Amino acid sequence: MPSIIPRAHLFGNPERTNARVNSTASRVGFLAPHNNLLNVFVVSCDQVSVDIQNAKCVTNDTARGIRTFGWTANPDVLFFMQDKGGDEDWKVYTVNVETGAEVCLTPAAKTNNAVAGVSHEYPDHLLISSNQRDPTAMDLYLVNIFTGESSLVVENDSKCVGFTVDHKFSSAIATKANPDSSVDFHLLKLTFAANLNKVAVKTRTEKVTSSSLADGISTTTIKTVTEKTLSKASLDVTKSSEGTHALHMDAEDAGWGDCDPYGFSDDLSSIYMASYKGRNTSAFVSFNLETKETTVIGSDEHSDIAGCLIDAVTHKPLAYQTNYEKKKYTAIDSDDAGLQHDFAVLDAEAGEGGEWVVESKSHDGRVWIVLINKADKPSVYYFYSRETKAATYLFNTRPVLEQYAMSSLRAVEITTRDGLTMLAYLTVPQDKEGEGYCKEPVPLVMHVHGGPYGRDPFGFNRYHQLFANRGYAVLSPQFRGSTGFGKAFLNAATGEWGGKMHDDIIDAGNWAVEQGIAIKDKIAIHGGSYGGYASLVGVTFTPEYFACSVSIVGPSNIATLLDSIPAYWGPVRSMLTTRIGADTDTEEGRAFLLSRSPISRVDSICRPLLIGQGANDPRVKQAESDQIFDAMVEKSIPVTYVLYPDEGHGFARPPNNISFVAVTEAFLAKHLGGVSEEVGTAFEGASLEFKGGRTEIGL
């Protein structure tokens, strides 16, 4: 058995992460612990390869740690986002790394805010999306990064889902979801710039007195002074309803937000996007806003478009990205020798079985920050110069793990009971690796992703490594409804929460048993958000299949979930309810939702259940965990419930994350028979409250 990997090495703070380059390639920022909480550090680019240890901390978050930051178009100013206790009322801040000045750009309480646009033509401003005017609609505001002065520039009166703004801040594509789940794209002309940079010229006269030291005589003259100041004229406001219709996508082709534009052409005549029209897997296309013509640039028969790489100067697409087993760039111009050289260098750095992704780039495109992912090693960041074709190592996110033997992660294909091909990621204990999948059957943890309209990424997975190190095989099925595998696979999940989506998870477990990987009566189910719902479904809809279940922020009643979603989710509610199969506005709809809800089958629970919940979760409210816990207690069904009063949708604070992993380890060890690290000091600094069932797992 390999040596125990301390849980804190996997679920505590990374040593460094999230590197980003500024516009002039003169600085790199990254996240690293400061007083045990992630903050933003900055280092000059000529120090990147040698003096990164001496990077300067430029923020001072003392509550939760910063997880999201980036650079404005001004090379001296970065932005970061923070909420309070996981409530997702995000505020946007800027920091001048030269002066240390910090400004809150979005001070309004109980609002959701995010950076919606950066333009090098307006380096002193950001576009911020915010629902401060109307809790149900995200408007666009132009905000000065130095003063915080804010002006409404796009009023979202038609309740659009969101906006894609061009690089000149002169137009935007508004995405509108319709009641039938089709999507329309409208072109908005932004006119605020007309008043933004107007200069007001004023003249005044003033007396100027001068004295001569030689003769002691003072003289007074009248001087005319000219003053130039930026105009305070209010900026023009564009309403989202004033846009010109550009493109319609039927519900079948609309995807789940993966067809939103990636950007505009240099002359703003076209947009680049993914499109399902006339095909199963999406294609990377150019859509001409004037002629309404669509030009297919590239595609893959197995994978949807997952992203693209656009030239920062010419705004021409260089490559499109696909993601079946892992992410891969395909160059659009095969004759571009420079780009082919870039890709060859980065392919070599990633090595066989690895993937690389461009995380950020300088304004002129000559510098890329590249993230390299491998299945059995923590992620690594590189500073790549397109001029010298040199990839300079920046840092390993978790170098402390280099001393431990890690397990491999492999992609496998599983055929569902109705004939669909389902990708899954499999990890087995390092000492059980060998010919075939596994030397002998072991207990299995079915690790289910959230969303559900998302997917698991390739790369180093902390849960896979933890569970494999504790003696379990781990399987992450990309069940129907997971994105990236074509519209037929996505749409096959419509109306199938707790139905065929769960069948896919059971099929994955049966496959693992048939392949000699899993012990049939030693399979656990574990997941968060939708994965938490799937874990609750596991012990209610298939009560004897799983040996135990771990549900993290999982909804127990789909009807109450829908009735309590954040107000700003309103524009996508119709898309969500269509995919779920019903809404709460009819008796029939509520009955269907209840029939697919774990709360309706509490009587069936006969296997151990562990629940983890954040009290401030705005998506899956605490009531979702409370109600199934209360129902189980009322029926004298054992259950362990851990609540975190300072967390939201998941556990952000490292002490909280570590503590729940410790609880999970003890729970799985009791019911699956694997090993676990002693709890020891795992609860120190954590806010966990056992609402019940602590003694059930011997803690």
XYZ file of C-alpha atoms in Angstrom:
699
model
C 0.000 0.000 0.000
C 1.445 3.435 -0.951
C 2.145 5.882 1.848
C -0.777 8.030 2.970
C -0.946 11.379 1.187
C -1.952 13.988 3.787
C -5.352 15.406 2.889
C -4.063 18.916 3.565
C -1.577 18.537 0.694
C -4.477 17.878 -1.679
C -7.225 20.110 -0.288
C -5.320 22.894 1.398
C -4.139 25.958 -0.466
C -2.000 25.393 -3.550
C 1.478 26.860 -3.302
C 0.720 29.031 -6.348
C -1.945 28.990 -9.055
C -3.825 30.976 -11.725
C -0.959 32.843 -13.393
C -1.996 35.793 -15.605
C 0.138 38.179 -17.698
C -0.639 41.893 -17.970
C -1.246 43.759 -21.220
C 2.378 44.807 -21.823
C 3.958 41.518 -20.694
C 5.797 43.445 -17.998
C 4.201 41.644 -15.047
C 2.716 38.292 -14.132
C 0.155 37.932 -11.374
C -0.792 34.722 -9.597
C -2.601 33.497 -6.504
C -0.635 32.262 -3.496
C -1.250 32.014 0.260
C -0.725 35.106 2.391
C -1.544 34.531 6.061
C -3.015 31.172 4.972
C -5.483 32.714 2.528
C -5.071 33.021 -1.245
C -4.129 36.531 -2.330
C -2.741 38.055 -5.505
C 1.026 38.277 -5.944
C 2.800 40.135 -8.772
C 6.273 39.692 -10.231
C 8.043 41.527 -13.041
C 8.439 39.431 -16.158
C 12.204 39.746 -16.206
C 12.095 38.050 -12.789
C 9.749 35.252 -13.766
C 12.299 32.539 -14.250
C 14.593 33.391 -11.323
C 12.960 35.536 -8.654
C 9.366 34.353 -8.436
C 9.940 33.586 -4.750
C 10.280 37.343 -4.222
C 6.963 38.261 -5.813
C 5.043 41.030 -4.081
C 1.675 40.437 -2.438
C -0.668 43.207 -3.632
C -3.956 42.234 -1.930
C -4.854 41.545 1.678
C -7.935 39.361 1.834
C -8.368 38.156 5.408
C -11.673 36.271 5.183
C -12.024 33.662 2.424
C -9.137 33.971 0.014
C -9.323 35.281 -3.545
C -10.199 32.819 -6.298
C -10.848 35.077 -9.301
C -8.618 37.861 -10.628
C -7.326 39.298 -13.899
C -5.677 42.323 -15.450
C -7.363 45.434 -16.760
C -6.053 46.986 -19.984
C -3.890 49.243 -17.813
C -0.663 47.293 -17.128
C -0.496 48.641 -13.560
C -4.011 47.708 -12.487
C -5.563 44.311 -11.825
C -9.047 43.358 -10.675
C -10.306 40.666 -8.337
C -13.684 39.437 -7.107
C -14.883 38.462 -3.648
C -18.140 37.515 -1.953
C -19.061 37.153 1.710
C -19.375 33.726 3.236
C -20.222 32.084 -0.077
C -23.327 34.195 -0.740
C -22.183 34.897 -4.344
C -22.990 38.594 -3.993
C -19.752 39.196 -5.847
C -18.024 42.547 -5.622
C -15.341 43.672 -8.090
C -12.223 45.436 -6.828
C -9.196 46.959 -8.534
C -5.664 47.264 -7.199
C -2.979 49.582 -8.544
C 0.144 47.474 -8.115
C 2.361 50.574 -8.253
C 0.626 52.558 -5.491
C -1.223 49.791 -3.646
C -4.497 51.712 -3.957
C -7.540 49.422 -3.790
C -10.978 50.478 -5.052
C -14.314 48.688 -4.742
C -16.020 49.216 -8.110
C -19.361 47.712 -7.057
C -20.173 48.803 -3.493
C -23.953 48.249 -3.681
C -25.100 45.619 -1.170
C -26.854 42.375 -2.161
C -25.892 42.588 -5.826
C -24.173 40.187 -8.182
C -21.361 41.682 -10.246
C -18.759 40.462 -12.738
C -16.280 41.860 -15.259
C -17.983 41.807 -18.673
C -15.446 43.566 -20.870
C -11.886 44.878 -21.134
C -10.844 47.161 -24.005
C -7.430 48.575 -24.775
C -9.157 51.595 -26.286
C -10.481 52.387 -22.806
C -7.622 51.330 -20.509
C -9.011 53.269 -17.537
C -12.389 51.529 -17.577
C -14.044 48.135 -17.241
C -17.473 47.017 -18.294
C -19.208 45.430 -15.304
C -22.375 43.338 -15.406
C -24.547 44.024 -12.364
C -28.108 43.562 -11.146
C -28.088 46.634 -8.899
C -30.928 48.307 -10.882
C -33.123 45.208 -11.119
C -32.346 42.011 -9.155
C -33.615 39.918 -12.092
C -31.541 41.548 -14.841
C -27.813 41.943 -15.394
C -27.151 45.409 -16.858
C -23.818 46.726 -18.116
C -22.004 49.569 -16.362
C -18.904 51.441 -17.451
C -16.707 51.866 -14.375
C -13.529 53.880 -13.886
C -10.864 51.583 -12.456
C -9.214 54.377 -10.437
C -12.211 56.225 -8.990
C -15.012 53.661 -9.109
C -17.208 56.195 -10.921
C -19.943 54.140 -12.592
C -22.428 54.796 -15.405
C -25.220 52.588 -16.717
C -24.587 52.010 -20.439
C -26.767 48.972 -21.291
C -30.150 48.531 -19.630
C -31.210 44.907 -19.831
C -34.919 45.648 -20.147
C -35.603 42.486 -22.183
C -34.026 40.170 -19.591
C -31.239 38.840 -21.797
C -29.049 36.054 -20.447
C -25.875 38.011 -21.104
C -23.780 40.150 -23.436
C -20.649 39.616 -25.520
C -18.987 43.003 -26.015
C -16.560 43.747 -28.847
C -12.950 44.810 -28.274
C -13.760 48.446 -29.065
C -16.753 48.758 -26.698
C -18.847 49.880 -29.670
C -21.237 46.930 -30.050
C -22.414 43.833 -28.241
C -24.287 40.630 -28.892
C -27.211 40.168 -26.496
C -28.230 36.549 -25.879
C -31.940 36.040 -25.220
C -33.391 32.704 -24.042
C -36.985 32.129 -25.100
C -39.755 30.248 -23.227
C -39.388 27.291 -25.632
C -35.630 27.167 -24.872
C -34.656 28.481 -28.277
C -32.138 31.337 -28.291
C -31.972 34.609 -30.201
C -28.918 36.801 -30.653
C -29.362 40.559 -31.108
C -26.765 43.125 -32.168
C -26.620 46.220 -29.973
C -24.859 49.426 -30.944
C -23.228 50.976 -27.888
C -23.199 54.771 -28.061
C -21.838 55.751 -24.656
C -18.386 56.522 -26.094
C -19.702 59.674 -27.741
C -19.736 61.460 -24.387
C -17.098 59.476 -22.548
C -14.035 61.323 -23.774
C -15.504 64.731 -24.480
C -13.268 67.467 -23.171
C -14.799 70.536 -21.564
C -12.684 73.659 -22.155
C -13.021 76.602 -19.760
C -11.020 79.827 -19.545
C -10.616 82.096 -16.552
C -8.476 85.061 -15.625
C -6.334 85.340 -12.532
C -4.005 87.920 -11.071
C -0.327 87.007 -10.999
C 1.933 89.004 -8.674
C 5.726 88.959 -9.057
C 8.470 90.647 -7.037
C 11.980 91.697 -7.973
C 14.616 91.004 -5.334
C 16.837 93.646 -6.857
C 14.580 96.673 -6.517
C 11.849 95.345 -4.212
C 9.103 96.351 -6.620
C 6.048 94.113 -7.005
C 4.096 93.986 -10.239
C 0.670 92.489 -10.961
C -0.426 91.129 -14.329
C -3.653 89.554 -15.605
C -3.206 86.027 -16.984
C -5.675 83.948 -18.963
C -5.756 80.293 -17.858
C -7.255 77.502 -19.963
C -8.548 74.369 -18.148
C -9.409 71.092 -19.839
C -11.458 68.516 -17.962
C -13.340 65.399 -18.964
C -16.991 66.186 -19.542
C -19.414 65.088 -16.833
C -22.170 64.665 -19.400
C -24.209 61.541 -18.775
C -23.424 58.636 -21.056
C -25.946 57.362 -23.565
C -27.794 54.253 -22.409
C -28.609 51.467 -24.854
C -31.575 49.236 -24.065
C -31.248 45.552 -24.831
C -34.661 45.622 -26.503
C -33.315 48.081 -29.097
C -31.006 45.539 -30.706
C -31.218 44.275 -34.263
C -32.012 40.581 -34.610
C -28.962 38.703 -35.855
C -29.447 34.952 -35.406
C -31.957 32.387 -34.132
C -31.130 28.938 -32.757
C -33.856 26.340 -32.242
C -34.006 24.661 -28.837
C -32.371 21.561 -30.307
C -29.371 23.623 -31.442
C -29.123 26.068 -28.549
C -26.859 23.961 -26.336
C -26.300 25.156 -22.783
C -24.523 28.466 -23.159
C -21.808 26.892 -25.305
C -22.922 28.742 -28.446
C -22.344 32.238 -27.067
C -19.897 34.245 -29.230
C -16.187 34.074 -28.479
C -15.483 37.475 -30.023
C -15.722 39.798 -33.003
C -13.660 40.143 -36.151
C -11.364 43.166 -36.359
C -13.853 45.177 -38.439
C -16.759 44.026 -36.227
C -18.631 42.623 -39.226
C -18.556 39.026 -37.956
C -18.608 37.026 -34.762
C -16.834 33.758 -33.974
C -18.876 31.104 -32.201
C -19.784 27.428 -31.961
C -22.807 26.224 -33.915
C -24.836 23.001 -33.904
C -26.887 23.924 -36.957
C -27.088 20.982 -39.337
C -24.747 18.780 -37.295
C -24.438 16.799 -34.059
C -21.123 18.075 -32.651
C -20.752 21.823 -32.848
C -18.482 23.497 -35.400
C -16.313 26.576 -34.985
C -17.852 29.143 -37.316
C -17.738 32.735 -38.451
C -21.155 34.403 -38.656
C -21.410 37.560 -40.786
C -23.689 40.038 -39.034
C -24.470 41.858 -42.290
C -25.060 39.024 -44.764
C -26.186 36.461 -42.140
C -23.890 33.911 -43.764
C -22.215 31.201 -41.682
C -18.747 29.929 -42.603
C -17.549 26.700 -40.992
C -13.913 27.005 -39.913
C -13.363 23.661 -38.195
C -14.996 20.811 -36.283
C -14.466 17.381 -34.735
C -16.755 14.381 -35.090
C -16.390 13.332 -31.430
C -16.289 16.642 -29.584
C -18.037 19.968 -29.501
C -16.013 23.162 -29.772
C -14.572 23.939 -26.341
C -12.870 27.245 -27.057
C -10.588 29.058 -29.458
C -7.372 31.033 -29.674
C -7.765 34.488 -31.243
C -4.900 36.769 -32.296
C -4.790 39.676 -29.854
C -3.840 42.213 -32.545
C -5.637 41.163 -35.730
C -8.562 39.475 -33.954
C -8.348 36.613 -36.422
C -8.822 33.111 -34.992
C -5.582 31.142 -34.846
C -6.965 27.819 -33.618
C -10.087 26.166 -32.287
C -10.176 23.882 -29.283
C -11.958 20.540 -28.873
C -12.309 18.417 -25.755
C -13.234 14.751 -25.929
C -10.848 12.978 -23.579
C -8.724 16.107 -23.168
C -8.343 19.557 -24.668
C -6.625 19.954 -28.009
C -5.941 22.973 -30.249
C -6.176 22.658 -34.023
C -4.431 25.378 -36.036
C -6.716 26.975 -38.616
C -3.928 27.950 -41.036
C -1.777 24.875 -41.548
C 0.749 27.048 -43.425
C 1.372 29.302 -40.419
C 4.865 28.026 -39.643
C 5.240 30.210 -36.553
C 2.067 28.910 -34.965
C 2.940 25.330 -35.854
C 6.290 25.844 -34.118
C 4.502 27.221 -31.040
C 2.244 24.196 -30.874
C 5.166 21.789 -31.339
C 7.073 23.359 -28.437
C 4.060 23.213 -26.131
C 3.137 19.683 -27.203
C 6.653 18.631 -26.231
C 6.381 20.352 -22.837
C 3.035 18.660 -22.145
C 4.457 15.299 -23.153
C 2.561 12.185 -24.064
C -0.787 12.098 -22.299
C -0.695 15.754 -21.242
C -2.682 18.762 -22.417
C -1.881 22.455 -22.576
C -4.143 25.508 -22.521
C -3.412 29.204 -23.106
C -4.667 30.879 -19.924
C -3.853 34.491 -20.802
C -1.856 36.539 -23.272
C -0.354 39.999 -23.598
C -2.073 42.661 -25.692
C 0.330 42.194 -28.598
C 0.061 38.415 -28.351
C 3.803 37.845 -28.070
C 3.542 36.285 -24.597
C 1.256 33.461 -23.494
C 0.722 32.061 -20.016
C 0.264 28.331 -20.557
C -1.209 25.773 -18.169
C -0.083 22.149 -18.580
C -2.276 19.402 -17.143
C -1.349 15.778 -16.596
C -3.355 12.976 -15.044
C -0.854 12.021 -12.348
C 0.859 15.317 -11.569
C -0.337 18.691 -10.280
C -0.764 21.427 -12.888
C 2.246 23.468 -14.013
C 2.381 27.006 -15.443
C 4.760 28.287 -18.132
C 5.645 31.709 -19.533
C 5.815 31.246 -23.299
C 7.462 33.741 -25.690
C 6.207 33.510 -29.259
C 9.254 35.518 -30.357
C 11.938 33.235 -28.931
C 9.798 30.053 -28.937
C 10.929 29.456 -25.357
C 8.678 28.003 -22.650
C 9.939 29.211 -19.264
C 8.822 27.258 -16.211
C 6.906 29.387 -13.721
C 5.676 27.054 -10.992
C 4.077 23.784 -9.948
C 0.766 24.352 -8.194
C 1.395 21.708 -5.506
C 5.105 20.759 -5.455
C 4.705 19.117 -2.040
C 3.011 16.207 -3.819
C 6.081 15.350 -5.898
C 7.315 13.035 -3.120
C 4.250 10.765 -3.375
C 3.304 8.064 -5.866
C 0.246 9.240 -7.775
C -2.302 7.124 -9.594
C -3.000 7.396 -13.305
C -6.288 8.664 -14.670
C -7.533 7.137 -17.886
C -10.498 7.799 -20.147
C -12.781 4.830 -20.855
C -15.897 4.433 -22.982
C -19.004 2.742 -21.560
C -22.105 1.716 -23.502
C -25.329 2.639 -21.707
C -28.314 0.289 -21.587
C -29.964 2.199 -24.464
C -26.868 2.225 -26.648
C -25.238 5.612 -25.997
C -21.447 5.875 -25.770
C -20.512 7.487 -22.461
C -17.012 8.694 -21.645
C -15.809 8.192 -18.076
C -12.605 8.867 -16.178
C -11.177 5.978 -14.164
C -8.504 5.913 -11.480
C -7.437 2.806 -9.552
C -5.128 2.574 -6.536
C -1.512 2.964 -7.586
C -0.538 -0.446 -6.242
C -3.418 -2.098 -8.130
C -2.424 -0.761 -11.546
C -1.297 -3.356 -14.054
C -2.540 -5.249 -17.064
C -6.165 -4.496 -17.798
C -7.922 -1.961 -15.627
C -7.151 -3.308 -12.158
C -5.235 -6.286 -10.742
C -8.167 -7.243 -8.544
C -11.586 -5.814 -7.600
C -11.559 -3.078 -4.962
C -14.213 -0.808 -3.408
C -15.338 1.924 -5.811
C -16.292 5.580 -5.334
C -18.617 6.862 -8.052
C -17.659 10.556 -8.227
C -20.455 12.483 -10.012
C -19.910 15.975 -11.440
C -22.194 18.962 -10.884
C -24.093 21.069 -13.356
C -25.473 18.780 -14.574
C -24.826 20.606 -17.853
C -21.057 20.552 -17.583
C -18.389 17.885 -17.509
C -15.314 16.655 -15.688
C -12.045 17.958 -17.123
C -8.994 15.864 -17.884
C -6.059 16.313 -15.558
C -5.047 16.074 -11.940
C -8.197 15.389 -9.905
C -7.774 15.787 -6.159
C -10.723 13.530 -5.278
C -9.512 10.800 -7.615
C -6.061 10.934 -6.056
C -7.384 11.014 -2.489
C -9.759 8.092 -2.891
C -7.275 6.005 -4.896
C -4.660 6.616 -2.224
C -7.115 5.346 0.376
C -7.602 2.084 -1.523
C -10.612 2.820 -3.709
C -11.101 2.833 -7.445
C -12.760 6.042 -8.652
C -15.063 6.439 -11.657
C -16.441 9.731 -12.997
C -19.107 9.039 -15.644
C -19.957 11.750 -18.160
C -23.633 10.822 -18.068
C -26.133 12.086 -20.668
C -26.569 15.828 -20.282
C -22.827 16.317 -19.854
C -21.655 18.954 -22.306
C -19.074 18.612 -25.043
C -20.243 15.352 -26.594
C -22.732 16.585 -29.189
C -26.292 17.867 -29.041
C -27.882 14.404 -29.240
C -26.094 13.368 -26.034
C -27.013 16.652 -24.319
C -30.644 16.593 -25.418
C -31.037 12.933 -24.441
C -31.093 14.187 -20.834
C -34.247 16.298 -21.260
C -36.755 15.222 -18.625
C -34.338 12.633 -17.229
C -33.246 13.971 -13.827
C -33.581 10.914 -11.621
C -34.362 8.878 -14.743
C -32.006 7.897 -17.540
C -29.326 10.231 -16.213
C -29.247 8.060 -13.100
C -29.435 4.903 -15.207
C -26.166 5.992 -16.812
C -24.510 6.175 -13.381
C -25.776 2.698 -12.513
C -24.557 1.435 -15.920
C -21.115 2.840 -15.118
C -21.086 0.968 -11.816
C -22.165 -2.265 -13.480
C -19.432 -1.828 -16.091
C -16.824 -1.442 -13.337
C -18.015 -4.667 -11.720
C -17.999 -6.531 -15.048
C -14.448 -5.350 -15.781
C -13.148 -6.665 -12.471
C -12.544 -3.178 -11.085
C -15.224 -2.873 -8.414
C -16.612 -5.088 -5.690
C -20.358 -5.212 -6.311
C -21.521 -4.488 -2.762
C -18.770 -1.937 -2.073
C -19.735 0.983 -4.338
C -20.218 4.482 -2.860
C -21.648 7.506 -4.644
C -20.166 10.965 -4.008
C -20.760 14.378 -5.551
C -21.633 18.041 -5.190
C -24.494 20.181 -6.534
C -26.131 18.001 -9.211
C -23.656 15.344 -8.102
C -25.096 15.781 -4.604
C -28.597 15.329 -6.026
C -27.398 12.179 -7.815
C -26.004 10.910 -4.508
C -29.388 11.456 -2.843
C -31.119 9.758 -5.777
C -28.694 6.887 -5.322
C -29.938 6.073 -1.797
C -33.612 6.777 -2.522
C -34.306 5.602 -6.102
C -31.820 2.698 -6.019
C -31.624 2.171 -2.266
C -29.747 -1.128 -2.261
C -27.263 -0.455 -5.054
C -24.797 1.789 -3.223
C -23.100 0.881 0.043
C -23.209 4.526 1.161
C -23.644 8.047 -0.198
C -22.023 11.473 0.233
C -24.112 14.466 -0.881
C -22.525 17.921 -0.902
C -24.945 20.843 -1.430
C -27.363 18.488 -3.174
C -31.014 19.459 -3.829
C -33.513 17.061 -2.295
C -36.667 18.601 -3.803
C -36.517 19.924 -7.369
C -39.681 22.000 -6.901
C -38.327 23.922 -3.907
C -34.982 24.206 -5.680
C -36.628 25.981 -8.622
C -38.729 28.184 -6.350
C -35.628 29.445 -4.540
C -33.052 30.027 -7.295
C -31.362 33.450 -7.357
C -33.409 36.223 -8.970
C -30.751 36.845 -11.618
C -31.200 33.267 -12.861
C -34.621 34.315 -14.122
C -33.527 34.742 -17.777
C -32.370 31.087 -17.951
C -35.202 29.571 -15.925
C -37.123 28.449 -19.013
C -34.071 26.652 -20.374
C -33.507 24.941 -17.034
C -37.115 23.843 -16.547
C -37.363 22.595 -20.138
C -34.344 20.388 -19.595
C -35.582 19.179 -16.209
C -38.966 18.417 -17.757
C -41.401 20.631 -15.844
C -41.864 23.875 -13.913
C -43.647 24.629 -10.659
C -46.431 26.730 -12.199
C -48.843 23.821 -12.711
C -50.086 21.044 -10.453
C -48.928 18.487 -13.007
C -45.503 20.075 -13.156
C -45.044 20.056 -9.385
C -46.175 16.442 -9.249
C -43.601 15.444 -11.860
C -40.825 17.329 -10.070
C -41.737 15.699 -6.761
C -41.667 12.278 -8.433
C -38.043 12.931 -9.428
C -37.063 14.313 -6.021
C -35.271 12.288 -3.319
C -37.515 13.840 -0.647
C -40.410 11.793 -2.043
C -38.679 8.482 -1.296
C -37.133 8.977 2.127
C -38.841 5.807 3.342
C -36.649 3.815 0.932
C -33.337 4.860 2.470
C -31.539 1.881 3.959
C -27.875 2.789 3.425
C -25.689 5.344 5.272
C -25.857 8.960 4.088
C -23.481 11.865 4.757
C -24.670 15.409 3.933
C -22.493 18.526 3.659
C -24.027 21.994 3.247
C -23.064 25.660 3.241
C -25.533 27.864 5.110
C -25.183 30.759 2.667
C -25.615 28.757 -0.547
C -27.694 30.935 -2.934
C -28.196 28.147 -5.484
C -29.041 25.094 -3.384
C -30.406 26.641 -0.216
C -29.763 25.129 3.200
C -33.429 24.091 3.244
C -32.648 21.422 0.633
C -30.377 19.583 3.063
C -32.457 20.461 6.128
C -35.650 18.964 4.778
C -34.254 15.552 3.915
C -32.292 15.454 7.173
C -35.418 16.348 9.170
C -37.474 13.744 7.319
C -34.892 11.047 8.053
C -34.678 11.997 11.738
C -38.458 11.941 12.008
C -38.455 8.399 10.603
C -35.497 7.368 12.811
C -33.257 6.742 9.795
C -29.567 7.311 10.668
C -27.915 10.229 8.845
C -24.829 12.397 9.335
C -25.240 16.100 8.530
C -22.429 18.683 8.615
C -23.281 22.374 8.195
C -20.823 25.227 7.542
C -22.252 28.644 8.571
C -19.629 30.586 6.606
C -19.849 28.693 3.304
C -22.021 28.670 0.199
C -22.183 26.377 -2.822
C -19.214 24.270 -1.829
C -16.433 24.840 0.671
C -13.975 27.596 -0.206
C -12.081 28.086 3.045
C -9.277 25.483 3.212
C -9.920 24.550 6.881
C -13.559 23.836 6.009
C -12.657 21.857 2.913
C -10.067 19.809 4.791
C -12.448 19.134 7.664
C -15.207 17.794 5.410
C -12.723 15.610 3.550
C -11.689 14.206 6.944
C -15.325 13.438 7.752
C -15.779 11.853 4.313
C -12.675 9.692 4.780
C -13.921 8.359 8.104
C -17.387 7.735 6.637
C -16.051 5.815 3.627
C -13.567 3.840 5.725
C -16.400 2.631 7.946
C -18.689 1.605 5.098
C -16.280 0.613 2.300
C -13.360 -0.617 4.362
C -10.579 1.562 2.952
C -7.917 3.355 4.937
C -8.164 6.905 6.225
C -5.840 9.475 7.676
C -6.382 10.141 11.353
C -8.620 13.159 11.913
C -5.996 14.727 14.144
C -6.093 18.510 13.744
C -8.325 18.459 10.657
C -11.121 20.388 12.410
C -8.874 23.248 13.578
C -9.963 26.572 12.118
C -13.051 25.008 10.533
C -16.595 26.187 11.221
C -18.261 22.776 10.860
C -21.335 22.027 12.920
C -22.578 18.457 13.227
C -26.358 18.731 13.047
C -26.587 15.004 13.654
C -24.932 11.640 13.163
C -21.419 12.427 14.396
C -21.315 9.280 16.470
C -22.508 7.265 13.479
C -19.022 7.572 11.982
C -17.088 7.430 15.243
C -15.980 11.070 15.422
